[in-house]
Amino acid sequence: LVVGQAGDHGVDPAALERAVQAIIRGDAGFLKSFLVLRGGTLLMEEYFHGYGSNDLSPLQPCTKSISSLLVGLAIQEGLISSVDKPLLDLFPQDRSAAGSGWEELTLEHLLTMSLALDWSPQEAQSLHGTGPEAFRRILSRNVAGKPGEDWEYVNMNVNLIAGILHEATGSHAEAFAEKSLFEPLGIGEWNWDYSKTDGFNLMDGSLRLRPRDMAKIGAMAMGGGVWKGEQVVAEAWIRESLAPRLSTETDGEGYGYLWWTMRVPGPGGELLDVHFANGWGSQFILLFPTLDLVVVTTGGNHENGKHLAIGQVLIQELLPGVA
């Protein structure tokens, strides 16, 4: 990452400092890191509570947004035809065991959390798992709603991507990510071992990265898939992934291809689009396209009601200082 001075990039240093002081006061709950980039240049990098720049942070469900990037890369490399690919074609060995309605389900339904399977609300939140048995368990469910229309946040379904990538690329997700995403971005350290089963990675929330490497992913996405002059991820995939396709259960919030989107008050009172990878506990990669601004946080706000508290800090302290 290129490091620069905030004032040289149209960001008031005092606004950055106010945001840091608000975090220190606890206005954003328990944060471990806070990074701000503009135009791909790192303007602020602060760590709190004894955490440091070399610590691998659990991304929690931000892993889902990385999983989306990997699907895009597999399509880009010609290994998957498109998001219209029927999911059963990607699980040929389990086709006969699939529940009712699977013939109409596509990769796009999976990426938009709109498979409309008959999980209970409790199962949707609490179930996790990967590997062949987990895939069969998901495939055995029946379609109970309207795919492509009924949005429901289901952790378990996302783990199908581990099987999809293996079928399409011949590699497990981690090896494919290393070759196609991590190496091009200069990401040399990570951990994706938690709940790995038979070599299949847990895709819904188990990747660990350094905050700086989260920032590289954010800067690449902000730059239309370009990193250091190289087109790592196709611009069209970035655009399609970030675009809101369905409304979530929260008013004004949208969902793309495993990325979230919403609007927040900007420096002049106008509403700004923000697209983000959203990990429970305040793990965020936040993209503000009209400001060319990326904000990364990691945190421990899992049980204190402060998961989204950083949003108010940004709206009140940081964004007014961005010209």
PDB file of C-alpha atoms in Angstrom:
ATOM      1  CA  LEU A   1       0.000   0.000   0.000  1.00  0.00           C
ATOM      2  CA  VAL A   2       1.150   3.532  -0.819  1.00  0.00           C
ATOM      3  CA  VAL A   3       1.111   5.760   2.290  1.00  0.00           C
ATOM      4  CA  GLY A   4       0.299   9.451   1.993  1.00  0.00           C
ATOM      5  CA  GLN A   5      -0.655  12.576   3.910  1.00  0.00           C
ATOM      6  CA  ALA A   6      -4.363  13.194   4.365  1.00  0.00           C
ATOM      7  CA  GLY A   7      -4.164  16.863   3.420  1.00  0.00           C
ATOM      8  CA  ASP A   8      -2.578  16.009   0.077  1.00  0.00           C
ATOM      9  CA  HIS A   9      -5.622  13.888  -0.791  1.00  0.00           C
ATOM     10  CA  GLY A  10      -8.450  16.214   0.151  1.00  0.00           C
ATOM     11  CA  VAL A  11      -9.050  14.825   3.617  1.00  0.00           C
ATOM     12  CA  ASP A  12      -8.861  17.114   6.641  1.00  0.00           C
ATOM     13  CA  PRO A  13      -6.307  15.631   9.088  1.00  0.00           C
ATOM     14  CA  ALA A  14      -8.350  17.071  11.961  1.00  0.00           C
ATOM     15  CA  ALA A  15     -11.372  15.045  10.832  1.00  0.00           C
ATOM     16  CA  LEU A  16      -9.305  11.856  10.870  1.00  0.00           C
ATOM     17  CA  GLU A  17      -8.029  12.713  14.319  1.00  0.00           C
ATOM     18  CA  ARG A  18     -11.567  13.392  15.567  1.00  0.00           C
ATOM     19  CA  ALA A  19     -12.634   9.979  14.299  1.00  0.00           C
ATOM     20  CA  VAL A  20      -9.714   8.302  16.088  1.00  0.00           C
ATOM     21  CA  GLN A  21     -10.485  10.129  19.325  1.00  0.00           C
ATOM     22  CA  ALA A  22     -14.135   9.058  19.065  1.00  0.00           C
ATOM     23  CA  ILE A  23     -12.979   5.442  18.688  1.00  0.00           C
ATOM     24  CA  ILE A  24     -10.661   5.805  21.694  1.00  0.00           C
ATOM     25  CA  ARG A  25     -13.606   7.183  23.717  1.00  0.00           C
ATOM     26  CA  GLY A  26     -15.553   4.063  22.839  1.00  0.00           C
ATOM     27  CA  ASP A  27     -18.098   5.747  20.580  1.00  0.00           C
ATOM     28  CA  ALA A  28     -17.659   2.865  18.118  1.00  0.00           C
ATOM     29  CA  GLY A  29     -17.581   0.201  20.808  1.00  0.00           C
ATOM     30  CA  PHE A  30     -14.541  -2.087  20.804  1.00  0.00           C
ATOM     31  CA  LEU A  31     -12.501  -1.588  17.629  1.00  0.00           C
ATOM     32  CA  LYS A  32      -9.165  -3.232  16.973  1.00  0.00           C
ATOM     33  CA  SER A  33      -8.190  -1.345  13.822  1.00  0.00           C
ATOM     34  CA  PHE A  34      -9.196   1.661  11.728  1.00  0.00           C
ATOM     35  CA  LEU A  35      -7.760   2.295   8.258  1.00  0.00           C
ATOM     36  CA  VAL A  36      -8.703   5.019   5.774  1.00  0.00           C
ATOM     37  CA  LEU A  37      -7.674   5.166   2.107  1.00  0.00           C
ATOM     38  CA  ARG A  38      -8.414   7.643  -0.656  1.00  0.00           C
ATOM     39  CA  GLY A  39      -7.471   7.082  -4.259  1.00  0.00           C
ATOM     40  CA  GLY A  40      -5.822   3.854  -3.154  1.00  0.00           C
ATOM     41  CA  THR A  41      -3.461   5.720  -0.805  1.00  0.00           C
ATOM     42  CA  LEU A  42      -3.392   4.827   2.898  1.00  0.00           C
ATOM     43  CA  LEU A  43      -4.002   7.996   4.922  1.00  0.00           C
ATOM     44  CA  MET A  44      -4.703   6.561   8.385  1.00  0.00           C
ATOM     45  CA  GLU A  45      -3.800   3.290  10.091  1.00  0.00           C
ATOM     46  CA  GLU A  46      -4.530   3.000  13.798  1.00  0.00           C
ATOM     47  CA  TYR A  47      -4.708  -0.004  16.108  1.00  0.00           C
ATOM     48  CA  PHE A  48      -6.279  -0.189  19.545  1.00  0.00           C
ATOM     49  CA  HIS A  49      -6.358  -2.378  22.654  1.00  0.00           C
ATOM     50  CA  GLY A  50      -2.945  -3.901  21.958  1.00  0.00           C
ATOM     51  CA  TYR A  51      -3.688  -5.126  18.440  1.00  0.00           C
ATOM     52  CA  GLY A  52      -1.135  -4.487  15.696  1.00  0.00           C
ATOM     53  CA  SER A  53      -0.639  -4.397  11.952  1.00  0.00           C
ATOM     54  CA  ASN A  54       0.634  -7.977  11.700  1.00  0.00           C
ATOM     55  CA  ASP A  55      -2.284  -9.580  13.543  1.00  0.00           C
ATOM     56  CA  LEU A  56      -4.512 -11.763  11.408  1.00  0.00           C
ATOM     57  CA  SER A  57      -8.091 -10.696  12.039  1.00  0.00           C
ATOM     58  CA  PRO A  58     -11.125 -12.951  11.677  1.00  0.00           C
ATOM     59  CA  LEU A  59     -13.178 -11.475   8.855  1.00  0.00           C
ATOM     60  CA  GLN A  60     -16.355 -13.202  10.042  1.00  0.00           C
ATOM     61  CA  PRO A  61     -18.968 -12.820   7.221  1.00  0.00           C
ATOM     62  CA  CYS A  62     -16.717 -10.445   5.250  1.00  0.00           C
ATOM     63  CA  THR A  63     -15.477 -13.836   4.024  1.00  0.00           C
ATOM     64  CA  LYS A  64     -18.685 -14.010   1.978  1.00  0.00           C
ATOM     65  CA  SER A  65     -17.680 -10.954  -0.057  1.00  0.00           C
ATOM     66  CA  ILE A  66     -14.262 -12.529  -0.730  1.00  0.00           C
ATOM     67  CA  SER A  67     -16.110 -15.671  -1.825  1.00  0.00           C
ATOM     68  CA  SER A  68     -18.049 -13.539  -4.310  1.00  0.00           C
ATOM     69  CA  LEU A  69     -14.786 -12.214  -5.749  1.00  0.00           C
ATOM     70  CA  LEU A  70     -13.573 -15.800  -6.215  1.00  0.00           C
ATOM     71  CA  VAL A  71     -16.729 -16.739  -8.109  1.00  0.00           C
ATOM     72  CA  GLY A  72     -16.156 -13.713 -10.348  1.00  0.00           C
ATOM     73  CA  LEU A  73     -12.587 -14.781 -10.960  1.00  0.00           C
ATOM     74  CA  ALA A  74     -13.701 -18.304 -11.900  1.00  0.00           C
ATOM     75  CA  ILE A  75     -16.154 -16.801 -14.418  1.00  0.00           C
ATOM     76  CA  GLN A  76     -13.434 -14.447 -15.674  1.00  0.00           C
ATOM     77  CA  GLU A  77     -11.103 -17.395 -16.246  1.00  0.00           C
ATOM     78  CA  GLY A  78     -13.785 -19.248 -18.212  1.00  0.00           C
ATOM     79  CA  LEU A  79     -14.170 -21.963 -15.584  1.00  0.00           C
ATOM     80  CA  ILE A  80     -17.833 -21.109 -14.891  1.00  0.00           C
ATOM     81  CA  SER A  81     -20.001 -19.932 -17.779  1.00  0.00           C
ATOM     82  CA  SER A  82     -22.010 -17.232 -15.970  1.00  0.00           C
ATOM     83  CA  VAL A  83     -24.183 -16.472 -12.941  1.00  0.00           C
ATOM     84  CA  ASP A  84     -27.031 -18.135 -14.851  1.00  0.00           C
ATOM     85  CA  LYS A  85     -25.345 -21.511 -14.414  1.00  0.00           C
ATOM     86  CA  PRO A  86     -27.775 -23.997 -12.809  1.00  0.00           C
ATOM     87  CA  LEU A  87     -26.453 -24.985  -9.405  1.00  0.00           C
ATOM     88  CA  LEU A  88     -27.206 -28.670  -9.936  1.00  0.00           C
ATOM     89  CA  ASP A  89     -24.807 -28.663 -12.891  1.00  0.00           C
ATOM     90  CA  LEU A  90     -22.068 -27.781 -10.404  1.00  0.00           C
ATOM     91  CA  PHE A  91     -22.956 -30.715  -8.115  1.00  0.00           C
ATOM     92  CA  PRO A  92     -23.422 -33.540 -10.652  1.00  0.00           C
ATOM     93  CA  GLN A  93     -22.761 -36.294  -8.121  1.00  0.00           C
ATOM     94  CA  ASP A  94     -25.530 -35.034  -5.801  1.00  0.00           C
ATOM     95  CA  ARG A  95     -28.121 -34.213  -8.426  1.00  0.00           C
ATOM     96  CA  SER A  96     -30.396 -37.165  -7.610  1.00  0.00           C
ATOM     97  CA  ALA A  97     -30.502 -36.255  -3.903  1.00  0.00           C
ATOM     98  CA  ALA A  98     -31.628 -32.646  -4.421  1.00  0.00           C
ATOM     99  CA  GLY A  99     -34.899 -31.466  -2.919  1.00  0.00           C
ATOM    100  CA  SER A 100     -37.812 -30.086  -4.876  1.00  0.00           C
ATOM    101  CA  GLY A 101     -37.345 -26.900  -6.893  1.00  0.00           C
ATOM    102  CA  TRP A 102     -33.579 -27.086  -7.363  1.00  0.00           C
ATOM    103  CA  GLU A 103     -33.858 -27.317 -11.154  1.00  0.00           C
ATOM    104  CA  GLU A 104     -34.635 -23.582 -11.264  1.00  0.00           C
ATOM    105  CA  LEU A 105     -31.863 -22.451  -8.912  1.00  0.00           C
ATOM    106  CA  THR A 106     -28.833 -20.670 -10.351  1.00  0.00           C
ATOM    107  CA  LEU A 107     -25.545 -19.310  -9.118  1.00  0.00           C
ATOM    108  CA  GLU A 108     -27.093 -15.830  -9.088  1.00  0.00           C
ATOM    109  CA  HIS A 109     -29.749 -16.956  -6.599  1.00  0.00           C
ATOM    110  CA  LEU A 110     -26.966 -18.194  -4.320  1.00  0.00           C
ATOM    111  CA  LEU A 111     -24.945 -14.977  -4.607  1.00  0.00           C
ATOM    112  CA  THR A 112     -27.975 -12.805  -3.803  1.00  0.00           C
ATOM    113  CA  MET A 113     -29.159 -14.846  -0.780  1.00  0.00           C
ATOM    114  CA  SER A 114     -32.389 -15.649  -2.602  1.00  0.00           C
ATOM    115  CA  LEU A 115     -32.388 -19.455  -2.927  1.00  0.00           C
ATOM    116  CA  ALA A 116     -35.631 -19.440  -0.886  1.00  0.00           C
ATOM    117  CA  LEU A 117     -34.936 -22.807   0.763  1.00  0.00           C
ATOM    118  CA  ASP A 118     -36.948 -24.103   3.698  1.00  0.00           C
ATOM    119  CA  TRP A 119     -34.473 -23.378   6.505  1.00  0.00           C
ATOM    120  CA  SER A 120     -35.972 -22.198   9.776  1.00  0.00           C
ATOM    121  CA  PRO A 121     -34.866 -18.714  10.953  1.00  0.00           C
ATOM    122  CA  GLN A 122     -32.779 -20.398  13.657  1.00  0.00           C
ATOM    123  CA  GLU A 123     -31.061 -22.686  11.147  1.00  0.00           C
ATOM    124  CA  ALA A 124     -30.426 -19.761   8.797  1.00  0.00           C
ATOM    125  CA  GLN A 125     -28.459 -17.956  11.502  1.00  0.00           C
ATOM    126  CA  SER A 126     -26.750 -20.760  13.372  1.00  0.00           C
ATOM    127  CA  LEU A 127     -25.922 -23.543  10.922  1.00  0.00           C
ATOM    128  CA  HIS A 128     -22.468 -23.653   9.374  1.00  0.00           C
ATOM    129  CA  GLY A 129     -20.499 -26.358   7.645  1.00  0.00           C
ATOM    130  CA  THR A 130     -18.632 -27.294   4.503  1.00  0.00           C
ATOM    131  CA  GLY A 131     -17.498 -30.392   2.680  1.00  0.00           C
ATOM    132  CA  PRO A 132     -19.477 -33.085   0.841  1.00  0.00           C
ATOM    133  CA  GLU A 133     -21.841 -33.929   3.721  1.00  0.00           C
ATOM    134  CA  ALA A 134     -22.694 -30.267   4.243  1.00  0.00           C
ATOM    135  CA  PHE A 135     -23.317 -29.775   0.529  1.00  0.00           C
ATOM    136  CA  ARG A 136     -25.709 -32.739   0.484  1.00  0.00           C
ATOM    137  CA  ARG A 137     -27.490 -31.369   3.522  1.00  0.00           C
ATOM    138  CA  ILE A 138     -28.072 -28.041   1.758  1.00  0.00           C
ATOM    139  CA  LEU A 139     -29.097 -29.694  -1.506  1.00  0.00           C
ATOM    140  CA  SER A 140     -31.629 -31.869   0.309  1.00  0.00           C
ATOM    141  CA  ARG A 141     -33.683 -28.803   1.318  1.00  0.00           C
ATOM    142  CA  ASN A 142     -36.760 -27.860  -0.677  1.00  0.00           C
ATOM    143  CA  VAL A 143     -37.470 -24.533  -2.335  1.00  0.00           C
ATOM    144  CA  ALA A 144     -40.194 -22.955  -0.206  1.00  0.00           C
ATOM    145  CA  GLY A 145     -40.471 -19.443  -1.625  1.00  0.00           C
ATOM    146  CA  LYS A 146     -39.705 -17.430  -4.750  1.00  0.00           C
ATOM    147  CA  PRO A 147     -36.045 -17.698  -5.813  1.00  0.00           C
ATOM    148  CA  GLY A 148     -34.635 -14.381  -6.957  1.00  0.00           C
ATOM    149  CA  GLU A 149     -37.275 -12.474  -5.001  1.00  0.00           C
ATOM    150  CA  ASP A 150     -37.312 -13.759  -1.424  1.00  0.00           C
ATOM    151  CA  TRP A 151     -34.170 -12.513   0.324  1.00  0.00           C
ATOM    152  CA  GLU A 152     -33.065 -14.313   3.480  1.00  0.00           C
ATOM    153  CA  TYR A 153     -29.626 -14.179   5.058  1.00  0.00           C
ATOM    154  CA  VAL A 154     -28.579 -17.830   5.347  1.00  0.00           C
ATOM    155  CA  ASN A 155     -25.013 -18.622   6.360  1.00  0.00           C
ATOM    156  CA  MET A 156     -25.068 -22.290   5.386  1.00  0.00           C
ATOM    157  CA  ASN A 157     -26.010 -21.798   1.726  1.00  0.00           C
ATOM    158  CA  VAL A 158     -22.864 -19.758   1.009  1.00  0.00           C
ATOM    159  CA  ASN A 159     -20.711 -22.784   1.769  1.00  0.00           C
ATOM    160  CA  LEU A 160     -21.878 -24.331  -1.492  1.00  0.00           C
ATOM    161  CA  ILE A 161     -19.302 -22.012  -3.087  1.00  0.00           C
ATOM    162  CA  ALA A 162     -16.547 -24.268  -1.721  1.00  0.00           C
ATOM    163  CA  GLY A 163     -17.980 -27.138  -3.753  1.00  0.00           C
ATOM    164  CA  ILE A 164     -18.684 -24.963  -6.779  1.00  0.00           C
ATOM    165  CA  LEU A 165     -15.111 -23.665  -6.951  1.00  0.00           C
ATOM    166  CA  HIS A 166     -13.679 -27.146  -6.517  1.00  0.00           C
ATOM    167  CA  GLU A 167     -15.874 -28.550  -9.299  1.00  0.00           C
ATOM    168  CA  ALA A 168     -15.117 -25.626 -11.623  1.00  0.00           C
ATOM    169  CA  THR A 169     -11.428 -25.007 -10.958  1.00  0.00           C
ATOM    170  CA  GLY A 170     -10.135 -28.374  -9.750  1.00  0.00           C
ATOM    171  CA  SER A 171      -8.725 -26.564  -6.692  1.00  0.00           C
ATOM    172  CA  HIS A 172     -10.059 -25.837  -3.250  1.00  0.00           C
ATOM    173  CA  ALA A 173     -11.102 -22.247  -2.596  1.00  0.00           C
ATOM    174  CA  GLU A 174      -7.956 -21.363  -0.667  1.00  0.00           C
ATOM    175  CA  ALA A 175      -5.575 -22.551  -3.408  1.00  0.00           C
ATOM    176  CA  PHE A 176      -7.646 -20.774  -6.061  1.00  0.00           C
ATOM    177  CA  ALA A 177      -7.687 -17.596  -3.955  1.00  0.00           C
ATOM    178  CA  GLU A 178      -3.919 -17.750  -3.484  1.00  0.00           C
ATOM    179  CA  LYS A 179      -3.291 -17.965  -7.230  1.00  0.00           C
ATOM    180  CA  SER A 180      -5.989 -15.650  -8.558  1.00  0.00           C
ATOM    181  CA  LEU A 181      -6.533 -13.065  -5.808  1.00  0.00           C
ATOM    182  CA  PHE A 182      -4.003 -13.093  -2.986  1.00  0.00           C
ATOM    183  CA  GLU A 183      -0.806 -13.274  -5.051  1.00  0.00           C
ATOM    184  CA  PRO A 184      -1.851 -10.497  -7.469  1.00  0.00           C
ATOM    185  CA  LEU A 185      -2.663  -8.261  -4.479  1.00  0.00           C
ATOM    186  CA  GLY A 186       0.561  -9.079  -2.657  1.00  0.00           C
ATOM    187  CA  ILE A 187      -1.269 -10.818   0.197  1.00  0.00           C
ATOM    188  CA  GLY A 188       1.240 -13.258   1.602  1.00  0.00           C
ATOM    189  CA  GLU A 189      -0.240 -14.241   4.942  1.00  0.00           C
ATOM    190  CA  TRP A 190      -3.691 -15.505   5.855  1.00  0.00           C
ATOM    191  CA  ASN A 191      -5.408 -18.319   7.705  1.00  0.00           C
ATOM    192  CA  TRP A 192      -8.456 -20.179   6.399  1.00  0.00           C
ATOM    193  CA  ASP A 193      -8.183 -23.328   8.507  1.00  0.00           C
ATOM    194  CA  TYR A 194     -11.146 -22.879  10.851  1.00  0.00           C
ATOM    195  CA  SER A 195     -13.749 -25.622  10.196  1.00  0.00           C
ATOM    196  CA  LYS A 196     -11.986 -26.754   7.010  1.00  0.00           C
ATOM    197  CA  THR A 197     -13.419 -30.168   6.102  1.00  0.00           C
ATOM    198  CA  ASP A 198     -11.833 -32.603   3.640  1.00  0.00           C
ATOM    199  CA  GLY A 199      -9.900 -29.665   2.197  1.00  0.00           C
ATOM    200  CA  PHE A 200     -13.054 -27.589   1.631  1.00  0.00           C
ATOM    201  CA  ASN A 201     -12.924 -24.108   3.185  1.00  0.00           C
ATOM    202  CA  LEU A 202     -15.756 -22.615   5.190  1.00  0.00           C
ATOM    203  CA  MET A 203     -16.898 -19.798   2.899  1.00  0.00           C
ATOM    204  CA  ASP A 204     -19.364 -18.005   5.150  1.00  0.00           C
ATOM    205  CA  GLY A 205     -17.042 -16.548   7.754  1.00  0.00           C
ATOM    206  CA  SER A 206     -13.705 -18.200   8.566  1.00  0.00           C
ATOM    207  CA  LEU A 207     -10.975 -16.355   6.632  1.00  0.00           C
ATOM    208  CA  ARG A 208      -8.412 -14.356   8.624  1.00  0.00           C
ATOM    209  CA  LEU A 209      -6.441 -11.493   7.045  1.00  0.00           C
ATOM    210  CA  ARG A 210      -4.390  -8.540   8.186  1.00  0.00           C
ATOM    211  CA  PRO A 211      -6.358  -5.261   8.136  1.00  0.00           C
ATOM    212  CA  ARG A 212      -3.907  -3.873   5.560  1.00  0.00           C
ATOM    213  CA  ASP A 213      -4.760  -6.757   3.253  1.00  0.00           C
ATOM    214  CA  MET A 214      -8.468  -6.113   3.766  1.00  0.00           C
ATOM    215  CA  ALA A 215      -7.645  -2.557   2.676  1.00  0.00           C
ATOM    216  CA  LYS A 216      -5.945  -3.858  -0.496  1.00  0.00           C
ATOM    217  CA  ILE A 217      -9.110  -5.736  -1.390  1.00  0.00           C
ATOM    218  CA  GLY A 218     -11.140  -2.584  -0.737  1.00  0.00           C
ATOM    219  CA  ALA A 219      -8.825  -0.424  -2.841  1.00  0.00           C
ATOM    220  CA  MET A 220      -8.895  -2.967  -5.669  1.00  0.00           C
ATOM    221  CA  ALA A 221     -12.700  -3.050  -5.619  1.00  0.00           C
ATOM    222  CA  MET A 222     -12.871   0.746  -5.451  1.00  0.00           C
ATOM    223  CA  GLY A 223     -10.570   0.891  -8.469  1.00  0.00           C
ATOM    224  CA  GLY A 224     -12.880  -1.247 -10.589  1.00  0.00           C
ATOM    225  CA  GLY A 225     -10.840  -4.401 -10.028  1.00  0.00           C
ATOM    226  CA  VAL A 226      -7.482  -2.779 -10.789  1.00  0.00           C
ATOM    227  CA  TRP A 227      -4.483  -3.106  -8.451  1.00  0.00           C
ATOM    228  CA  LYS A 228      -1.162  -1.426  -9.269  1.00  0.00           C
ATOM    229  CA  GLY A 229      -2.147  -1.043 -12.895  1.00  0.00           C
ATOM    230  CA  GLU A 230      -3.230  -4.663 -13.347  1.00  0.00           C
ATOM    231  CA  GLN A 231      -6.853  -5.740 -13.872  1.00  0.00           C
ATOM    232  CA  VAL A 232      -7.135  -8.394 -11.156  1.00  0.00           C
ATOM    233  CA  VAL A 233     -10.939  -8.756 -11.124  1.00  0.00           C
ATOM    234  CA  ALA A 234     -13.049  -7.784 -14.120  1.00  0.00           C
ATOM    235  CA  GLU A 235     -14.569  -4.317 -13.784  1.00  0.00           C
ATOM    236  CA  ALA A 236     -17.966  -5.676 -14.826  1.00  0.00           C
ATOM    237  CA  TRP A 237     -17.904  -8.206 -11.980  1.00  0.00           C
ATOM    238  CA  ILE A 238     -17.081  -5.533  -9.413  1.00  0.00           C
ATOM    239  CA  ARG A 239     -19.884  -3.347 -10.745  1.00  0.00           C
ATOM    240  CA  GLU A 240     -22.397  -6.206 -10.804  1.00  0.00           C
ATOM    241  CA  SER A 241     -21.384  -7.459  -7.355  1.00  0.00           C
ATOM    242  CA  LEU A 242     -21.785  -4.102  -5.654  1.00  0.00           C
ATOM    243  CA  ALA A 243     -25.059  -3.109  -7.331  1.00  0.00           C
ATOM    244  CA  PRO A 244     -28.062  -3.632  -5.031  1.00  0.00           C
ATOM    245  CA  ARG A 245     -30.237  -6.372  -6.483  1.00  0.00           C
ATOM    246  CA  LEU A 246     -32.592  -7.137  -3.611  1.00  0.00           C
ATOM    247  CA  SER A 247     -33.771  -5.305  -0.506  1.00  0.00           C
ATOM    248  CA  THR A 248     -32.817  -6.774   2.844  1.00  0.00           C
ATOM    249  CA  GLU A 249     -34.876  -6.904   6.008  1.00  0.00           C
ATOM    250  CA  THR A 250     -33.548  -3.435   6.969  1.00  0.00           C
ATOM    251  CA  ASP A 251     -35.196  -0.402   5.410  1.00  0.00           C
ATOM    252  CA  GLY A 252     -32.986   1.277   2.801  1.00  0.00           C
ATOM    253  CA  GLU A 253     -30.436  -1.542   2.721  1.00  0.00           C
ATOM    254  CA  GLY A 254     -29.691  -3.525  -0.418  1.00  0.00           C
ATOM    255  CA  TYR A 255     -27.803  -6.678  -1.288  1.00  0.00           C
ATOM    256  CA  GLY A 256     -25.671  -7.443  -4.330  1.00  0.00           C
ATOM    257  CA  TYR A 257     -23.511 -10.514  -4.906  1.00  0.00           C
ATOM    258  CA  LEU A 258     -22.647 -11.154  -1.238  1.00  0.00           C
ATOM    259  CA  TRP A 259     -21.959  -7.419  -0.769  1.00  0.00           C
ATOM    260  CA  TRP A 260     -24.210  -4.999   1.119  1.00  0.00           C
ATOM    261  CA  THR A 261     -25.203  -1.493   0.108  1.00  0.00           C
ATOM    262  CA  MET A 262     -26.948   1.441   1.754  1.00  0.00           C
ATOM    263  CA  ARG A 263     -27.021   5.250   1.715  1.00  0.00           C
ATOM    264  CA  VAL A 264     -25.647   7.537   4.424  1.00  0.00           C
ATOM    265  CA  PRO A 265     -25.540  11.333   4.887  1.00  0.00           C
ATOM    266  CA  GLY A 266     -22.506  12.816   3.139  1.00  0.00           C
ATOM    267  CA  PRO A 267     -20.363  15.900   3.831  1.00  0.00           C
ATOM    268  CA  GLY A 268     -22.905  18.317   2.345  1.00  0.00           C
ATOM    269  CA  GLY A 269     -25.986  16.556   3.633  1.00  0.00           C
ATOM    270  CA  GLU A 270     -26.447  14.646   0.374  1.00  0.00           C
ATOM    271  CA  LEU A 271     -26.949  10.896   0.531  1.00  0.00           C
ATOM    272  CA  LEU A 272     -23.895   8.816  -0.348  1.00  0.00           C
ATOM    273  CA  ASP A 273     -23.924   5.231  -1.580  1.00  0.00           C
ATOM    274  CA  VAL A 274     -21.761   2.939   0.500  1.00  0.00           C
ATOM    275  CA  HIS A 275     -21.024  -0.658  -0.504  1.00  0.00           C
ATOM    276  CA  PHE A 276     -19.545  -2.932   2.112  1.00  0.00           C
ATOM    277  CA  ALA A 277     -18.327  -6.314   3.211  1.00  0.00           C
ATOM    278  CA  ASN A 278     -20.034  -6.812   6.551  1.00  0.00           C
ATOM    279  CA  GLY A 279     -18.596  -9.042   9.267  1.00  0.00           C
ATOM    280  CA  TRP A 280     -20.267  -9.509  12.645  1.00  0.00           C
ATOM    281  CA  GLY A 281     -18.461  -7.643  15.399  1.00  0.00           C
ATOM    282  CA  SER A 282     -17.549  -4.611  13.235  1.00  0.00           C
ATOM    283  CA  GLN A 283     -15.344  -6.219  10.607  1.00  0.00           C
ATOM    284  CA  PHE A 284     -15.930  -3.914   7.632  1.00  0.00           C
ATOM    285  CA  ILE A 285     -14.562  -3.053   4.211  1.00  0.00           C
ATOM    286  CA  LEU A 286     -16.535   0.111   3.356  1.00  0.00           C
ATOM    287  CA  LEU A 287     -16.468   1.682  -0.110  1.00  0.00           C
ATOM    288  CA  PHE A 288     -17.714   5.241  -0.742  1.00  0.00           C
ATOM    289  CA  PRO A 289     -17.479   5.470  -4.564  1.00  0.00           C
ATOM    290  CA  THR A 290     -18.345   9.155  -5.015  1.00  0.00           C
ATOM    291  CA  LEU A 291     -15.602  10.071  -2.516  1.00  0.00           C
ATOM    292  CA  ASP A 292     -13.101   7.415  -3.713  1.00  0.00           C
ATOM    293  CA  LEU A 293     -12.839   6.527  -0.021  1.00  0.00           C
ATOM    294  CA  VAL A 294     -12.231   3.125   1.589  1.00  0.00           C
ATOM    295  CA  VAL A 295     -12.568   2.508   5.338  1.00  0.00           C
ATOM    296  CA  VAL A 296     -11.555  -0.762   7.004  1.00  0.00           C
ATOM    297  CA  THR A 297     -12.281  -1.732  10.590  1.00  0.00           C
ATOM    298  CA  THR A 298     -11.891  -4.833  12.700  1.00  0.00           C
ATOM    299  CA  GLY A 299     -13.484  -5.155  16.094  1.00  0.00           C
ATOM    300  CA  GLY A 300     -15.009  -7.147  18.897  1.00  0.00           C
ATOM    301  CA  ASN A 301     -18.546  -5.745  18.942  1.00  0.00           C
ATOM    302  CA  HIS A 302     -20.299  -9.099  18.892  1.00  0.00           C
ATOM    303  CA  GLU A 303     -22.578  -8.934  21.921  1.00  0.00           C
ATOM    304  CA  ASN A 304     -22.707  -5.256  22.910  1.00  0.00           C
ATOM    305  CA  GLY A 305     -25.067  -3.815  20.309  1.00  0.00           C
ATOM    306  CA  LYS A 306     -22.258  -1.717  18.776  1.00  0.00           C
ATOM    307  CA  HIS A 307     -21.745  -3.648  15.534  1.00  0.00           C
ATOM    308  CA  LEU A 308     -22.781  -0.645  13.403  1.00  0.00           C
ATOM    309  CA  ALA A 309     -21.626   2.118  15.770  1.00  0.00           C
ATOM    310  CA  ILE A 310     -18.655   3.020  13.566  1.00  0.00           C
ATOM    311  CA  GLY A 311     -21.190   4.328  11.040  1.00  0.00           C
ATOM    312  CA  GLN A 312     -22.170   7.273  13.229  1.00  0.00           C
ATOM    313  CA  VAL A 313     -18.505   8.074  13.907  1.00  0.00           C
ATOM    314  CA  LEU A 314     -17.840   8.229  10.173  1.00  0.00           C
ATOM    315  CA  ILE A 315     -20.939  10.330   9.459  1.00  0.00           C
ATOM    316  CA  GLN A 316     -20.288  12.788  12.298  1.00  0.00           C
ATOM    317  CA  GLU A 317     -16.490  13.022  12.337  1.00  0.00           C
ATOM    318  CA  LEU A 318     -14.789  11.761   9.179  1.00  0.00           C
ATOM    319  CA  LEU A 319     -17.054  12.358   6.178  1.00  0.00           C
ATOM    320  CA  PRO A 320     -17.505  16.116   6.830  1.00  0.00           C
ATOM    321  CA  GLY A 321     -13.730  16.451   6.428  1.00  0.00           C
ATOM    322  CA  VAL A 322     -13.599  14.864   2.966  1.00  0.00           C
ATOM    323  CA  ALA A 323     -13.532  17.450   0.165  1.00  0.00           C
TER     324      ALA A 323
END
